[in-house]
Amino acid sequence: MTVDRRRLLAALGAGGAAVLAGAHQAAALGGAVRRAGAGDAPSVDAWPTRARLLAHTPPNWRALRARLGSRLVLPADPGYAVYRLGFNELNDGQRPAAIARCTSPADVQACLDVARGHGIPIAARSGGHSYLGYCIPNGGLVIDLRLMAQVHVRPDGTALVGAGARLIEVYAALANAGRLLPAGSCPTVGVSGLTLGGGIGVLTRKYGLTCDRLAAAEVVTADAHLRTASPGSEPDLYWALRGGGGGNFGVVTQFTFKTAPAPGLTVFSLGFPKGSSAALIGAWQEWVAKAPFELWASCQVAGGNPSTPRLVGCYVGGETEANRLLDRLIAAAGVKPSTRSVQPKSYLDAMKYMAGCSNDTLAQCHPVSEGGKLPRESFVAVSRMLGPHPLDAGRVADLMHGRTGVSLLLDSLGGAVSQLRPDATAFPHRTSLASAQIYASATPGTKKAVTRTVDEIRDGLARLGATGAYVNYIDAGLPDWGQAYYGANLGRLKSVARHYDPDRVFAFRQNVAFA
Ligand SMILES: Cc1cc2nc3c(=O)[nH]c(=O)nc-3n(C[C@H](O)[C@H](O)[C@H](O)COP(=O)(O)OP(=O)(O)OC[C@H]3O[C@@H](n4cnc5c(N)ncnc54)[C@H](O)[C@@H]3O)c2cc1C
């Protein structure tokens, strides 16, 4: 599908009638671009020569404003201080030149027509949860999709989901229609970034990754064309969007998902005594690998002296069967849990439980971003992928010894994920047992030391055999990132990126084209 390009350009005043950008906007842009090489922001040096050569003038923000009105937010505008923020407070130093709050694919096309070819970074933002703030490029244009958050469930069970929707909005709308989509746990994560990188969650083993449920996507590519990616249309793009990582191939404006009927679920949370990490990790690896697809469980270790493990998860089915499976794990680990909670829940209540907002109304669980109140965190996190063979549990536990304030989250895969071949979609980790995320709170003052600690654990896991990494836990310090995120799919992904974005309009430091 292609929107009428001529009408769009005419509306923007492009092709000879361009209006010069306001002086304060040009100054703001110049300053921001100069700052872009510093700190954690993607460096302008990462931009390909061709894009830099095109950078004669700043983008014509006035033309974009003529289209978007107050939905184009520049540094001097009210709201900029809030709209420029991402979820991770450690990225607060990043100052985009402009934020375009789009309400339609045509707005996205207009953004590209105005900003492309001026040597500034351009990135889409949906939920804003990129660990490294790649959605808010310093000195660049944020194509903000948060106003495009509609969810429509059709009678056949497919769901049309706007790219700006957060998970809790998707869950609430689907639950209303008696349907489910397997996706992540945090209510404010955007469906876009999550899906494009894979999408791991509590229903993954039974229903697959979120990207496995993608039937089609509407995408504005770097040439500002609106395309449909599906099995029958742009099949390479469709393949790449299912696990190839956000920001690499274009701006998705809408997803079509295959949903499933929502059954009753059982959620559980078990605490185990300090010092039992090795026993639990060892038993959990064997147990979860052989468990029915209906069971999903995350083995989580809080670092300390000694470390403390716990288990949280979800079973697609009733309490009795869930308890039976848990008893098996407890017997295998040989450790009695200190706390045990097993509760039947509806789909929506289970999603709220996993999101940590069980006792909240949907409105409280829902992100509030308009009035300056943003639920945010300040953290460093990195990852590896476990399996297919179990790791030496004692040595994994040793990695967490003395690491107070650091968590290791082992989220099970396998099940339906393993039913597809590693090259069936761009997500390559089909034989992995679990993703391993190492997470710690950090402030700007502690960031360096905390990063060193989580990196040590990540590298320790790699020495034990966990070599891959999950692109959605994007990691600035991962030495082998292209191979780790994409494995044998890397080459094909690079050619898809080159085909759809030959001039690297969507360049950022870990764009797959640079791997
Ligand atoms: C608190 C928290 C909990 C999480 N829980 C889970 C979990 O349970 N399971 C899991 O799998 N992951 C989880 N994640 C990781 C999450 O999937 C990634 O951070 C994901 O990239 C976030 O997507 P977003 O839309 O919120 O972020 P954004 O920052 O908006 O986007 C992430 C990347 O995708 C690009 N992008 C965004 N929108 C689009 C679009 N429409 N088209 C093309 N590119 C786009 C951005 O430019 C950026 O590079 C969690 C993250 C956090 C911070």
Coordinates of C-alpha atoms and ligand atoms in Angstrom, one line a residue, residues 87-88 122-131 133-136 143 145 163-167 183-186 188-202 210 219 241 245-253 255 377 379 411 437 439 470-474 508, ligand 1:
F87 CA 12.1 4.7 30.3
N88 CA 15.7 4.4 31.5
I122 CA 16.0 9.3 12.9
A123 CA 14.4 6.7 15.2
A124 CA 10.9 5.5 16.0
R125 CA 9.7 5.5 19.5
S126 CA 6.8 3.4 20.8
G127 CA 7.1 2.3 24.4
G128 CA 10.4 4.1 24.9
H129 CA 11.9 1.2 26.8
S130 CA 15.1 0.7 24.8
Y131 CA 17.7 0.1 27.4
G133 CA 17.6 5.0 24.6
Y134 CA 18.1 4.3 20.9
C135 CA 14.5 5.6 20.4
I136 CA 15.6 9.1 21.5
I143 CA 9.2 9.6 15.3
L145 CA 4.1 6.6 17.7
A163 CA 2.5 0.6 16.9
G164 CA 2.3 3.0 19.9
A165 CA 0.3 0.6 22.1
R166 CA 1.8 -0.5 25.4
L167 CA 1.4 -4.1 26.6
A183 CA 4.0 -10.9 25.1
G184 CA 6.1 -9.4 27.9
S185 CA 5.5 -8.6 31.5
C186 CA 6.1 -4.9 32.0
T188 CA 4.5 0.0 29.8
V189 CA 6.7 -1.8 27.3
G190 CA 5.7 -1.0 23.7
V191 CA 4.3 -3.7 21.6
S192 CA 6.6 -2.5 18.8
G193 CA 10.1 -2.9 20.2
L194 CA 9.1 -6.0 22.0
T195 CA 7.7 -7.7 18.9
L196 CA 10.4 -6.6 16.5
G197 CA 13.1 -8.1 18.8
G198 CA 11.1 -11.4 19.5
G199 CA 8.9 -10.9 22.6
I200 CA 9.4 -13.3 25.5
G201 CA 6.8 -13.6 28.2
V202 CA 4.8 -15.9 30.5
T210 CA 5.1 -12.3 20.2
V219 CA 5.8 -0.3 7.6
L241 CA 10.6 -7.9 11.4
G245 CA 15.4 -5.9 16.2
G246 CA 13.6 -2.5 16.4
G247 CA 14.8 0.4 14.4
N248 CA 16.6 -1.6 11.6
F249 CA 14.3 -1.8 8.7
G250 CA 11.7 1.0 8.8
V251 CA 8.9 2.4 11.0
V252 CA 6.1 -0.1 11.7
T253 CA 2.8 1.8 12.1
F255 CA 0.7 -4.8 13.5
E377 CA 13.7 3.2 36.2
F379 CA 19.3 0.7 35.5
D411 CA 13.2 -16.8 31.6
Q437 CA 19.2 -11.2 31.9
Y439 CA 19.9 -6.5 35.8
Y470 CA 18.7 -11.1 23.3
V471 CA 18.5 -8.0 21.1
N472 CA 15.6 -6.6 23.2
Y473 CA 18.1 -6.4 26.2
I474 CA 20.3 -4.3 24.0
F508 CA 22.2 3.9 15.2
Ligands
LIG1 C1 10.9 -2.8 32.5 C2 11.1 -3.6 31.3 C3 10.5 -4.8 31.1 C4 10.7 -5.6 30.0 N1 10.1 -6.8 29.9 C5 10.3 -7.6 28.8 C6 9.7 -8.9 28.6 O1 8.9 -9.3 29.5 N2 9.9 -9.6 27.5 C7 10.7 -9.1 26.5 O2 10.8 -9.8 25.5 N3 11.3 -7.9 26.6 C8 11.1 -7.1 27.7 N4 11.7 -5.9 27.8 C9 12.6 -5.5 26.7 C10 11.8 -4.8 25.7 O3 11.2 -5.8 24.8 C11 12.7 -3.9 24.8 O4 13.3 -2.9 25.6 C12 11.9 -3.3 23.6 O5 12.8 -2.8 22.7 C13 11.0 -2.1 24.1 O6 10.2 -1.7 23.1 P1 9.6 -0.3 23.2 O7 8.7 -0.1 22.0 O8 9.0 0.0 24.6 O9 10.9 0.6 23.1 P2 11.4 1.8 22.2 O10 12.5 2.4 23.0 O11 10.3 2.7 21.8 O12 11.9 1.0 20.9 C14 13.0 0.1 21.0 C15 13.7 0.0 19.7 O13 12.8 -0.3 18.6 C16 12.7 0.8 17.7 N5 11.3 1.0 17.5 C17 10.3 1.4 18.3 N6 9.1 1.4 17.7 C18 9.3 1.0 16.5 C19 8.5 0.9 15.3 N7 7.2 1.1 15.4 N8 9.0 0.5 14.2 C20 10.3 0.2 14.1 N9 11.2 0.4 15.1 C21 10.7 0.8 16.3 C22 13.3 2.0 18.5 O14 13.8 3.0 17.6 C23 14.4 1.4 19.3 O15 15.5 1.1 18.6 C24 11.6 -5.1 28.9 C25 12.1 -3.9 29.1 C26 12.0 -3.1 30.2 C27 12.6 -1.8 30.3

